[in-house]
Coordinates of C-alpha atoms in Angstrom, one line a residue:
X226 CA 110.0 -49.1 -98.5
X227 CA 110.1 -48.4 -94.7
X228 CA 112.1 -48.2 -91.9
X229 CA 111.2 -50.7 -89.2
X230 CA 114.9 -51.7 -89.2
X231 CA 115.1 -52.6 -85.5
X232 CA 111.9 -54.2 -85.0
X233 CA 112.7 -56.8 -87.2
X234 CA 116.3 -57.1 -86.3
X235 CA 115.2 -57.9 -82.4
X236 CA 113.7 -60.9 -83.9
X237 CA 117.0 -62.3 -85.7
X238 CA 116.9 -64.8 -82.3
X239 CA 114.7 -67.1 -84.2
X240 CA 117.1 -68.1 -86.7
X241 CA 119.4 -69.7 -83.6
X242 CA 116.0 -71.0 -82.3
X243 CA 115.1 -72.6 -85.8
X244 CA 118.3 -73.4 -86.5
X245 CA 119.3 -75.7 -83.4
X246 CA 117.1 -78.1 -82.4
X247 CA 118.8 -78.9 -78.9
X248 CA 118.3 -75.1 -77.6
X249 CA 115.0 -74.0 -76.4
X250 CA 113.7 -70.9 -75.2
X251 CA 113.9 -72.1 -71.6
X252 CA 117.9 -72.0 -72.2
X253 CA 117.9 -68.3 -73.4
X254 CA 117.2 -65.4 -70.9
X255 CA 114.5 -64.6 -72.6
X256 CA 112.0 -61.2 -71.7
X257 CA 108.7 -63.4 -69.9
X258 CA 106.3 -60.6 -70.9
X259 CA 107.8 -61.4 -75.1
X260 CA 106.9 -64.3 -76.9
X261 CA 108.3 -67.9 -76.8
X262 CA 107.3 -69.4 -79.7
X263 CA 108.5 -69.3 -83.5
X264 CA 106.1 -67.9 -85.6
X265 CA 105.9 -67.1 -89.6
X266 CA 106.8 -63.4 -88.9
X267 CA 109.7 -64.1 -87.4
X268 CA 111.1 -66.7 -89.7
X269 CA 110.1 -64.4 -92.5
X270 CA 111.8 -61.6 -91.1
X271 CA 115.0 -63.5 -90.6
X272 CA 115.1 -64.8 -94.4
X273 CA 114.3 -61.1 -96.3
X274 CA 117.0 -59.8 -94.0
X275 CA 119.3 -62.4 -95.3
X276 CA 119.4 -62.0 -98.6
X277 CA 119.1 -57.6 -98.1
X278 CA 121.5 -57.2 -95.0
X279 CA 123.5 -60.1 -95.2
X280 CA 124.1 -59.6 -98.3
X281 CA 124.7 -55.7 -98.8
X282 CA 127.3 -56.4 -95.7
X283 CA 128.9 -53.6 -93.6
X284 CA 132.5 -51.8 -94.0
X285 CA 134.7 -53.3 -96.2
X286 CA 132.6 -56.4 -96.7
X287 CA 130.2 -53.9 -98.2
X288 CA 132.9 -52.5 -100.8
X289 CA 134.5 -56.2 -101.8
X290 CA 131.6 -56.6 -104.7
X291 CA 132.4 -53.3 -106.1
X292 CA 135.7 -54.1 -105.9
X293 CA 135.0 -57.0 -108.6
X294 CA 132.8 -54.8 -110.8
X295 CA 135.8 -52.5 -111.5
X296 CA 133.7 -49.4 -109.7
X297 CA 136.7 -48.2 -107.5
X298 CA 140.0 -49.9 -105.7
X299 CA 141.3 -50.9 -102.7
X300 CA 144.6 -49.6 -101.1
X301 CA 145.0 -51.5 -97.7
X302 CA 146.1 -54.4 -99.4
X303 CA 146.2 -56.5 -102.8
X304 CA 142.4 -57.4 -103.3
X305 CA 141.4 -60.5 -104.9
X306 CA 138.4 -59.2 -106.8
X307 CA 140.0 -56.1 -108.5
X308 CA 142.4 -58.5 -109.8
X309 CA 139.8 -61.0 -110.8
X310 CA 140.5 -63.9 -108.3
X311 CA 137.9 -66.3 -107.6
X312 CA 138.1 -68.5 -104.9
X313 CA 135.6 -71.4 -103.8
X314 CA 131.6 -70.2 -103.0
X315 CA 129.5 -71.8 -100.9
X316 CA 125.4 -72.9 -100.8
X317 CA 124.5 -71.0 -97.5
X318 CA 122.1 -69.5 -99.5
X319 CA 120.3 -73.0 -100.0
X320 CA 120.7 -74.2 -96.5
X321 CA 118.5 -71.0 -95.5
X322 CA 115.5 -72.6 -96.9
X323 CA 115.1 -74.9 -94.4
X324 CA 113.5 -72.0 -92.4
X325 CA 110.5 -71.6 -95.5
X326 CA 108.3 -74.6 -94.3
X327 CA 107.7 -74.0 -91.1
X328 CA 107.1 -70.2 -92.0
X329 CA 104.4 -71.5 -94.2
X330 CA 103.1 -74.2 -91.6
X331 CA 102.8 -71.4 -89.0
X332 CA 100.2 -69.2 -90.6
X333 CA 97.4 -68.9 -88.7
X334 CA 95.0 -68.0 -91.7
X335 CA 94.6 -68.8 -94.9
X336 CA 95.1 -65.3 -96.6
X337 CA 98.7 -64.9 -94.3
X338 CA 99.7 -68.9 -95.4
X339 CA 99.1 -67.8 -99.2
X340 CA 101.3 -65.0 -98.8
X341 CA 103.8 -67.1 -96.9
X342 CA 104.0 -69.2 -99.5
X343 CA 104.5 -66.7 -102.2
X344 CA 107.2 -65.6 -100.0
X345 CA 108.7 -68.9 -99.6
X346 CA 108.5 -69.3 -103.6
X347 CA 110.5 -66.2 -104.0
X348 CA 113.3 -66.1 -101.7
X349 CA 113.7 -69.7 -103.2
X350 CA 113.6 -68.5 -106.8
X351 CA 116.4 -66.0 -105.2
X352 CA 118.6 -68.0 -103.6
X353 CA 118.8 -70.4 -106.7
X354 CA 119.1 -67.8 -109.0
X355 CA 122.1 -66.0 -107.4
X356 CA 124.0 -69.5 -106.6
X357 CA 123.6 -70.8 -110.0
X358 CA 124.8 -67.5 -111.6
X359 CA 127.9 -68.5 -109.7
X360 CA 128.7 -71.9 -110.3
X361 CA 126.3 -73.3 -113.0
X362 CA 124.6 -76.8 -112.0
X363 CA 123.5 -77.0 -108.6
X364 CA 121.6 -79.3 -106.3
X365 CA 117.6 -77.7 -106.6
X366 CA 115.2 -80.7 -107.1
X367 CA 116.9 -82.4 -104.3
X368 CA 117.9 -79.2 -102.4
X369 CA 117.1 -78.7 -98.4
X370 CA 115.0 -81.9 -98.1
X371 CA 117.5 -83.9 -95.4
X372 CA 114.4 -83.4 -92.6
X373 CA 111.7 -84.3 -94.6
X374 CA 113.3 -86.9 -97.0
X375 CA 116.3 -88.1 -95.6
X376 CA 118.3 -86.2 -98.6
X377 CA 121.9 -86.1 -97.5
X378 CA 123.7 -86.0 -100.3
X379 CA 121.3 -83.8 -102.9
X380 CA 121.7 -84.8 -106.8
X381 CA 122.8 -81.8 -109.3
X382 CA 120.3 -80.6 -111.5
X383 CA 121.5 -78.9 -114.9
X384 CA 121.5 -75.3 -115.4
X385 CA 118.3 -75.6 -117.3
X386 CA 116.5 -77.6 -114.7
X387 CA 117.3 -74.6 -112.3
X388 CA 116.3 -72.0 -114.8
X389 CA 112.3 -73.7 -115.3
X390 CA 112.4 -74.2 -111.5
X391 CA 113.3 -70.5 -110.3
X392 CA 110.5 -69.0 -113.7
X393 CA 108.0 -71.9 -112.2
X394 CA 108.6 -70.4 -108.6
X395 CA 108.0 -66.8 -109.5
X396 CA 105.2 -67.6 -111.4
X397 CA 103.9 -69.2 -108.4
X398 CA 104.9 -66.4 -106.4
X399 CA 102.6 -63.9 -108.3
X400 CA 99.3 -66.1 -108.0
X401 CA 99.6 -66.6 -104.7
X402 CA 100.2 -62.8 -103.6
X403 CA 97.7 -61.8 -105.7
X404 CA 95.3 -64.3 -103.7
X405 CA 97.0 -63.7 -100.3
X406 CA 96.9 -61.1 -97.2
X407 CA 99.1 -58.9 -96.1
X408 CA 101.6 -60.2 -93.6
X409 CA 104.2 -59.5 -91.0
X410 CA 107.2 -59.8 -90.3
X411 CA 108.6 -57.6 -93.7
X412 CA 111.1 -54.9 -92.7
X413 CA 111.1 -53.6 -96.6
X414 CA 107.5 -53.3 -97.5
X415 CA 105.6 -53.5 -94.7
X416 CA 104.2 -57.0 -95.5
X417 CA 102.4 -55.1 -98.5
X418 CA 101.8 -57.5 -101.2
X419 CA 101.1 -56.0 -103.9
X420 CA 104.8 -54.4 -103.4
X421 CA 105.7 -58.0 -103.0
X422 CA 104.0 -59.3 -106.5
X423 CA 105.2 -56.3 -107.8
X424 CA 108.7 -57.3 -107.1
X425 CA 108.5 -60.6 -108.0
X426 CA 107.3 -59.8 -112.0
X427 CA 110.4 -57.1 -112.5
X428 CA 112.5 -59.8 -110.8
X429 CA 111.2 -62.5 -113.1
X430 CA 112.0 -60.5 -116.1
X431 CA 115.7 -59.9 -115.0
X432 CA 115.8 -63.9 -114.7
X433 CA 114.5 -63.9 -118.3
X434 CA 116.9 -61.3 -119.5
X435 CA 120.1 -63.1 -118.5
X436 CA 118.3 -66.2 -120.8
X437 CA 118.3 -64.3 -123.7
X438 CA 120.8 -66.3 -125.4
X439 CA 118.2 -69.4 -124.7
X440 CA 115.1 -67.5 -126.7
X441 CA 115.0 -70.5 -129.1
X442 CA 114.4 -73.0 -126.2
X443 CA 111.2 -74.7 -126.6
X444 CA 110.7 -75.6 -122.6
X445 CA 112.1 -72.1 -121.6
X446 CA 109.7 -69.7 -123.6
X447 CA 111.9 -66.6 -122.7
X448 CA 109.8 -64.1 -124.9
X449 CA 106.7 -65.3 -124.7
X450 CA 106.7 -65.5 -121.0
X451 CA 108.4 -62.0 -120.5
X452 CA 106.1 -60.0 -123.1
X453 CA 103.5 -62.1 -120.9
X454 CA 104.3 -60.5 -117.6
X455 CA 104.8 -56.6 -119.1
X456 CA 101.4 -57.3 -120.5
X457 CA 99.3 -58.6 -117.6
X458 CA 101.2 -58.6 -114.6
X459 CA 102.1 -55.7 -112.0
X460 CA 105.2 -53.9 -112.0
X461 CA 107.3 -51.7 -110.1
X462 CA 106.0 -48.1 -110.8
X463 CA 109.2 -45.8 -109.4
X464 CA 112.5 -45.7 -107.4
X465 CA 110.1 -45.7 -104.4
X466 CA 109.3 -49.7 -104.7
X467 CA 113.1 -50.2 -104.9
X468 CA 113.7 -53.6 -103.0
X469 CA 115.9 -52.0 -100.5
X470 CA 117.1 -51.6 -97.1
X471 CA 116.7 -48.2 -95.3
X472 CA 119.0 -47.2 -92.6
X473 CA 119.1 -44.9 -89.4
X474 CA 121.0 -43.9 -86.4
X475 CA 120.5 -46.7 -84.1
X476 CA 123.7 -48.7 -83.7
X477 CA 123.9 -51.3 -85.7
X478 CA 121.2 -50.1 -88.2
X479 CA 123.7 -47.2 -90.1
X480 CA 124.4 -46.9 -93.8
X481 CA 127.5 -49.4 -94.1
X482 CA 130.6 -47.1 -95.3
X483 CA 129.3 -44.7 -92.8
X484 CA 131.3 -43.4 -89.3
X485 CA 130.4 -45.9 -86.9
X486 CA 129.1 -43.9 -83.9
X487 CA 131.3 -44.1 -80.7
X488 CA 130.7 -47.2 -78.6
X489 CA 128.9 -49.3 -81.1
X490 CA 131.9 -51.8 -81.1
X491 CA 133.0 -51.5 -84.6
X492 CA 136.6 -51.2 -84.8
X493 CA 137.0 -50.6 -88.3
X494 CA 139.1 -47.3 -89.3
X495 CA 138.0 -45.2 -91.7
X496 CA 141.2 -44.5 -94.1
X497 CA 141.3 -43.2 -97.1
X498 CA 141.6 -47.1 -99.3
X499 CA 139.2 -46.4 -101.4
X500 CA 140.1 -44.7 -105.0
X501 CA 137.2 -43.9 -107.7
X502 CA 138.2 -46.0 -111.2
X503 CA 137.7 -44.9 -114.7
X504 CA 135.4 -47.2 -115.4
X505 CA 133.0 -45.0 -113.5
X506 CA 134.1 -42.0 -114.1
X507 CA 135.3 -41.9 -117.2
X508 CA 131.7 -42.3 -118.8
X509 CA 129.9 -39.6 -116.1
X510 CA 132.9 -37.2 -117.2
X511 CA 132.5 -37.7 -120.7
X512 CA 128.5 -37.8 -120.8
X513 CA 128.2 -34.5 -118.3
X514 CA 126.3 -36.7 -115.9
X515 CA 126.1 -34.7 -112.3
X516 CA 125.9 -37.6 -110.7
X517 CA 129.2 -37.6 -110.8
X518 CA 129.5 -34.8 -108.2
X519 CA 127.3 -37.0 -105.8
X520 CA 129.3 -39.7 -105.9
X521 CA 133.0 -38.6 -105.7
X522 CA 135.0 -35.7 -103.7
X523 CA 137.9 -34.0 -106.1
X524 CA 141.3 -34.7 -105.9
X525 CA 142.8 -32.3 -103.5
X526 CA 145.5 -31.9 -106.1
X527 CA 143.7 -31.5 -108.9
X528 CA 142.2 -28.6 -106.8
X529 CA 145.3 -27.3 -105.4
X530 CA 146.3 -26.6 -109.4
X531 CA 143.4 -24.3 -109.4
X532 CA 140.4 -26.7 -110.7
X533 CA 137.2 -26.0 -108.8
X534 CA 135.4 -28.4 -107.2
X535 CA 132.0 -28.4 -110.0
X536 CA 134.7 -28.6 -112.6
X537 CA 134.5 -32.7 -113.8
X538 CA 138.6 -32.5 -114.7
X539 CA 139.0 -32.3 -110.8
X540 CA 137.7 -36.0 -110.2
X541 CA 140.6 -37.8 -111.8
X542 CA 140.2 -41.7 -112.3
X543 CA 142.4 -44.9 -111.6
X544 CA 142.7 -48.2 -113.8
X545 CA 141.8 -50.6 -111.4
X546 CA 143.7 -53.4 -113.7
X547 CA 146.8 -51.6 -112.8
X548 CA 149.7 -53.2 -110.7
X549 CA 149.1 -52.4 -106.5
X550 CA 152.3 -51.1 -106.3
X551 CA 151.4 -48.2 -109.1
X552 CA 148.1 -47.6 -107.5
X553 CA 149.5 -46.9 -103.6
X554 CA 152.1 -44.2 -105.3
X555 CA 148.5 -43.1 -106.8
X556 CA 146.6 -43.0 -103.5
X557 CA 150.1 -41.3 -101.5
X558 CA 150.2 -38.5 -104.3
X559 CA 146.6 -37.9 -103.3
X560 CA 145.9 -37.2 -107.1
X561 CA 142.3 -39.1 -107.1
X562 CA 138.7 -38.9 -106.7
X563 CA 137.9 -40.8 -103.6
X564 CA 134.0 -41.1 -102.2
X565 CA 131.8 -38.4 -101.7
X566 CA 132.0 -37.1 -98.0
X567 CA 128.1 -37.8 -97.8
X568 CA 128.7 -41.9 -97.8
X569 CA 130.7 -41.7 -94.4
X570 CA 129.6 -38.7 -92.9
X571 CA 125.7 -40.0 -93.4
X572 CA 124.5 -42.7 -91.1
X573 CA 121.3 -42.9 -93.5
X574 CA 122.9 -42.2 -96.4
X575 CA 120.4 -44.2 -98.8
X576 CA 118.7 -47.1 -98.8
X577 CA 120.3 -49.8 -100.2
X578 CA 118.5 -51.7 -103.2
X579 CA 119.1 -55.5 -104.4
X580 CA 116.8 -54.8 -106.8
X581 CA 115.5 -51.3 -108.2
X582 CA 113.0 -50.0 -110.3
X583 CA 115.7 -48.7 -112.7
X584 CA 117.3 -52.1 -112.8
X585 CA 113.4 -53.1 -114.1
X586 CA 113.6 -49.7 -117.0
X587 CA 117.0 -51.2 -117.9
X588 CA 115.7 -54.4 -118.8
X589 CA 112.8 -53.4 -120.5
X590 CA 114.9 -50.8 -122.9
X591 CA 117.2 -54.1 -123.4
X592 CA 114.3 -55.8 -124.4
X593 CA 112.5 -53.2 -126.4
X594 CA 115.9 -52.9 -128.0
X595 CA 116.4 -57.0 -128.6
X596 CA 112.7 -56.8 -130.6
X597 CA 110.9 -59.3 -127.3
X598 CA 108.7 -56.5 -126.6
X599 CA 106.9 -53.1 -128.2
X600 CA 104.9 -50.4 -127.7
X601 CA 106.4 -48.5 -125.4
X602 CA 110.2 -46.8 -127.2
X603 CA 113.3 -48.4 -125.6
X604 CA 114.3 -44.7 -125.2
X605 CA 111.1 -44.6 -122.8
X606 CA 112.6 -47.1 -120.7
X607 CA 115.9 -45.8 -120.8
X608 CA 115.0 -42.3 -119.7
X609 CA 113.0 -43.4 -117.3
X610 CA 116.5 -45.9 -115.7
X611 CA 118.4 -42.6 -115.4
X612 CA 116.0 -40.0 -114.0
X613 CA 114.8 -42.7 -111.3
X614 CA 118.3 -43.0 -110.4
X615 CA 119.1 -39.4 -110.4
X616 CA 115.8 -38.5 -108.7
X617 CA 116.7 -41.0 -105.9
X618 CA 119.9 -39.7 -105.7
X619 CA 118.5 -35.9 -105.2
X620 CA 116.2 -37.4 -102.9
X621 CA 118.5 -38.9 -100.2
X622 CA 120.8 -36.5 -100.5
X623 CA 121.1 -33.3 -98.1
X624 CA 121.1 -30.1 -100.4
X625 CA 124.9 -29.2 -99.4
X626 CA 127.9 -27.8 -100.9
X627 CA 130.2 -30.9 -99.3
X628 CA 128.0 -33.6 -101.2
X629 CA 126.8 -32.0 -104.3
X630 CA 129.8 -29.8 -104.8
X631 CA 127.5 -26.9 -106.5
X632 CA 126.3 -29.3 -109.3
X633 CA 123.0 -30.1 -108.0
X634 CA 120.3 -31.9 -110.0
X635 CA 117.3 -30.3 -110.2
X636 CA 114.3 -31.4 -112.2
X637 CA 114.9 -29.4 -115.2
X638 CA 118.3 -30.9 -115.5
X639 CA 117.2 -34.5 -114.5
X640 CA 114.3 -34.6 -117.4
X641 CA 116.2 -33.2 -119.9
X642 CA 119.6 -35.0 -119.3
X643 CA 118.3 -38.6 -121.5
X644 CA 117.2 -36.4 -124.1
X645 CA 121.4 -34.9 -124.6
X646 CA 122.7 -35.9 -127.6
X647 CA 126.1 -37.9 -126.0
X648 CA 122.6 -40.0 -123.8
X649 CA 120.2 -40.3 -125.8
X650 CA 119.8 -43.6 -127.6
X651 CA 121.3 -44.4 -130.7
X652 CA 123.3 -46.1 -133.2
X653 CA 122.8 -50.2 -134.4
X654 CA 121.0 -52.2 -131.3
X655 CA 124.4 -53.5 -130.3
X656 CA 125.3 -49.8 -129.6
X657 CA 122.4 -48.9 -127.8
X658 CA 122.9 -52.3 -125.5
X659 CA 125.8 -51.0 -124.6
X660 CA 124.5 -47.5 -123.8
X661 CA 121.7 -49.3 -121.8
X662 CA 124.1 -51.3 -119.7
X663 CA 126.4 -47.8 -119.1
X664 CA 123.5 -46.5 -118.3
X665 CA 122.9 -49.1 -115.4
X666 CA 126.6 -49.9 -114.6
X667 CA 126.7 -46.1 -113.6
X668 CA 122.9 -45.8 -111.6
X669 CA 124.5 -49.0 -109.7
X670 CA 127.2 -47.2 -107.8
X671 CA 126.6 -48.7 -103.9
X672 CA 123.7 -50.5 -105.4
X673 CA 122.5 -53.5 -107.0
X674 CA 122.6 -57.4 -106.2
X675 CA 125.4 -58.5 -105.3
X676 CA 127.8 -58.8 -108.0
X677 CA 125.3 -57.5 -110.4
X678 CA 128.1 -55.2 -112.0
X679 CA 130.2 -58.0 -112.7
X680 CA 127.5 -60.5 -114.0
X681 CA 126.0 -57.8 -116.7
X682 CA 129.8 -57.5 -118.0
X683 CA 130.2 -61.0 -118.2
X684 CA 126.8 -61.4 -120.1
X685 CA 127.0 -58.1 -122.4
X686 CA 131.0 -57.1 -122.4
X687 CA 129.8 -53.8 -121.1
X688 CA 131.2 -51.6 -119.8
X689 CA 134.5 -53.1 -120.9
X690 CA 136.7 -54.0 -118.0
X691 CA 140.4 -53.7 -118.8
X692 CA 142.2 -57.1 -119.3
X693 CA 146.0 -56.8 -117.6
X694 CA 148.2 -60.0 -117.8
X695 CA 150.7 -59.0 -115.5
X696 CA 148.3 -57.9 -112.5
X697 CA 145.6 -60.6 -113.4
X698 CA 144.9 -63.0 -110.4
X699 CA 143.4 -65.7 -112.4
X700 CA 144.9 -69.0 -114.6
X701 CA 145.5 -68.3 -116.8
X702 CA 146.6 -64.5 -116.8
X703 CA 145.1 -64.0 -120.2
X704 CA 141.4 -64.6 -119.2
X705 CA 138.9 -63.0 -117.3
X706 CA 137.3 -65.7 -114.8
X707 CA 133.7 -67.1 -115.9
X708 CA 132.8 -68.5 -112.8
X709 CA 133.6 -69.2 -109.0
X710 CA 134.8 -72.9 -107.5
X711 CA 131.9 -75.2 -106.1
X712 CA 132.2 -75.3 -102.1
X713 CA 135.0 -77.3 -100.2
X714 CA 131.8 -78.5 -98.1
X715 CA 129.9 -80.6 -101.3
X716 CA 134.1 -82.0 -102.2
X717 CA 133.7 -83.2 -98.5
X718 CA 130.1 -84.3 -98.1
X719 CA 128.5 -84.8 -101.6
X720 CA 131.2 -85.4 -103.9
X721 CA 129.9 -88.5 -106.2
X722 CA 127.5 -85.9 -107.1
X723 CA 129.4 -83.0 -107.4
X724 CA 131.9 -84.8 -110.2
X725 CA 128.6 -85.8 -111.7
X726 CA 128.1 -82.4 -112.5
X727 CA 131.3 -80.9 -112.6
X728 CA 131.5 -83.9 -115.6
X729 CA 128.7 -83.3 -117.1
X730 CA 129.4 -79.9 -117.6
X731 CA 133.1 -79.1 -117.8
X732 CA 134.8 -82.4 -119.2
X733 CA 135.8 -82.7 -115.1
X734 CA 137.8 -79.2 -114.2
X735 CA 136.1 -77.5 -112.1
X736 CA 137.5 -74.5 -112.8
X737 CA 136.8 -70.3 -112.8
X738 CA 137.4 -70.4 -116.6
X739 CA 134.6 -72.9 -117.7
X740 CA 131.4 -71.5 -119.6
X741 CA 128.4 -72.7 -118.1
X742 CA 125.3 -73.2 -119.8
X743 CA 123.4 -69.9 -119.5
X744 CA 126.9 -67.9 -121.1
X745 CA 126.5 -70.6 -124.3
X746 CA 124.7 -69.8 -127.7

């Protein structure tokens, strides 16, 4: 992972070039002694940024996924997503693909235009993957193919379809690095492809995971092809090959929750809106897990009673499920654990993963657990989940007082903390799911896809998230939502073939309770 943040965010003009076809560079003031011509690099760097930057967002943007995965609250306002409301989505994560053939076509050798096209494969295999888990069937056969087949109005492929498409893709992905050269235009790993290939395995088997209640499908081959991959493919080796975004002090380029430095423009106001929930500190308090301390400041009352700030009683928790109105008298009373210090104060205060290497341990514990895979014990796995987490933690974290509030974790404690009795793993395989999932709910604070927190709940149950009726935003109040509305855009512009879909799967309501394919037995 390295830092070559604002090289590659100089180059974000190619988008608006590749984007609109009426502007050239003549138009643009444009340096003469810089280039004036689109190339791979540039394309590439504008489409790896999307789905890391874009997505992990800045300031309160940055906070909204949490928000949904029952992590902490909001006290500005009544949010939507602590109070489960999900509105409509939308595909601009297909309509970025257009910018993936002419990446390709630009190579100027054939080593850089195989690893442009394992590229291409991936962030494809991405975007699909994350819009599906959204909605359910989406346009993929069909998808981005107005320019080069007149495609307007792209047909709906079922869940399924998508699913063989996005494991095809990765698969292609792999061969492809594995034959290509390293490139340019990579602001995460340098253009390094065996990261890359490496990547694309551990993000194959996370697909293959959230099939596993499709193991008995004949076209899908979820074991086989994921004991396949553990045994002959490269993985991620350590938190170091994390699939994340580093920051620094240049303006623009800061951690997202951090104090914006004085004239960058940013008119956002730090206040204090943010409260820690139970759902993530209740299991760190109960399990002794320091990472606790890294995370969360005390409650300034809890401390005024006489706690002390390495004392876990001082880091009280709030029930996100409960009514606005109850949680503002919370936040006035000051009695709650609200962010460390270190996540504003910081302007590099980590990188920023989408996809880490203790997302990969997670899912092979999971599987270990769920009998696809053996070997290697699921406890392996596991330990190695939380100590990458904790080491990564330690790591980008200055040794002070302020952010580690004399709890630090040092190596002895790390190695030996998956081995404690309340950790270790344990109980029927259900139980030990459930400890797995904890395990990654918690090493996801500020990290992960986005609403990776949320998806894992609504595939395992864990960690449970409190159902309220009176303060729950979705219809009916007695459900948790399964699913997010398809875009105003395809009711507008491709709606024959949206009701097709929306038909086909859901008796014709298109609505956030319906249970698509991959969330059926």
């Amino acid at each position: 992972m390295k830092t070559r943040f604002l090289k590659y965010t100089l180059l974000l003009f190619a988008l608006a070039i590749a984007a609109n076809g009426c502007k050239k560079y003549d138009d643009i003031n444009t340096n003469p002694n810089t280039t004036t011509q689109v190339n791979s690099a540039m394309l590439a760097t504008t489409m790896i940024l999307n789905i890391t930057r874009s997505d992990i967002s800045t300031q309160k943007s940055f906070m909204q996924p949490f928000l949904l995965g029952k992590y902490l609250t909001w006290g500005e306002g009544q949010e939507g997503f602590q109070y489960n409301k999900l509105g409509r989505t939308d595909f601009s994560r297909i309509t970025l693909l257009r910018n993936i053939p002419p990446m390709i076509n630009y190579a100027t050798s054939d080593g850089l235009k195989k690893s442009y096209q394992a590229l291409g494969h991936f962030i494809r295999a991405w975007q699909f993957f994350m819009t599906t888990m959204q909605v359910g069937d989406i346009p993929y056969t069909d998808a981005v193919k107005g320019e080069t087949d007149n495609i307007l109005q792209p047909k709906y492929d079922a869940q399924k379809t998508v699913f063989l498409g996005i494991l095809n893709e990765l698969d292609q992905a792999n061969q492809l690095f594995a034959q290509g050269s390293n490139f340019e235009g990579d602001p995460i790993y340098a253009g390094k492809v065996d990261n890359w290939r490496r990547l694309t395995n551990s993000f194959e088997l996370h697909v293959l995971i959230n099939l596993y209640k499709k193991t008995g499908d004949a076209d899908l081959k979820v074991i086989e092809r994921f004991k396949d991959i553990v045994s002959n493919r490269p993985l991620m080796r350590d938190y170091k090959d994390n699939f994340a975004l580093a920051y620094n002090a240049t303006a623009g380029q800061n951690y997202p929750w951090s104090d914006v430095p004085a004239g960058s423009g940013n008119s956002f106001v730090k206040s204090n809106y943010t409260m820690l929930s139970n759902v993530l500190l209740g299991p760190l308090k109960l399990l002794k897990d320091k990472r606790l301390f890294y995370y969360a400041k005390p409650s300034p009352v809890k401390i005024a009673s006489g706690l002390t700030e390495s004392d876990y009683d001082a880091y009280p928790g709030v029930e996100p499920s409960d009514a606005f109105s109850s949680l503002q008298t919370r936040r006035v009373n000051k009695d709650y654990a609200d962010l460390n210090n270190r996540y504003v104060q910081l302007v590099n205060a980590e990188p920023v993963a989408v996809f880490s290497y203790w997302d990969l341990q997670f899912i092979l514990a999971e599987a270990t657990v769920r009998g696809w895979i053996n070997g290697v014990a699921a406890q392996s796995y596991y330990a190695a989940g939380i100590t990458n987490s904790m080491n990564f933690i330690a790591t980008n974290t200055p040794d002070l007082t302020d952010y580690n509030h004399s709890m630090k974790m040092d190596a002895a404690y790390i190695n030996a903390y998956p081995l404690l009795p309340a950790v270790v793993l344990s109980g029927t395989s259900e139980q030990q799911i459930a400890q797995i999932i904890t395990q990654k709910y918690l090493a996801n604070f500020l990290q992960g896809g986005k609403y990776s927190a949320w998806f894992e709940n609504r595939r395992t149950g864990y960690p449970v998230f409190t159902l309220n009726p009176v303060t729950n935003l979705n219809t009916p109040a007695s459900n948790l939502p399964l699913r997010w509305l398809y875009p105003s855009n395809e009711l507008d512009y491709n709606s024959v073939n949206l009701s097709a879909a929306v038909q086909s799967q859901y008796a014709g309501s298109d609505d956030t309770n319906q249970t698509m394919w991959i969330l059926k037995n």
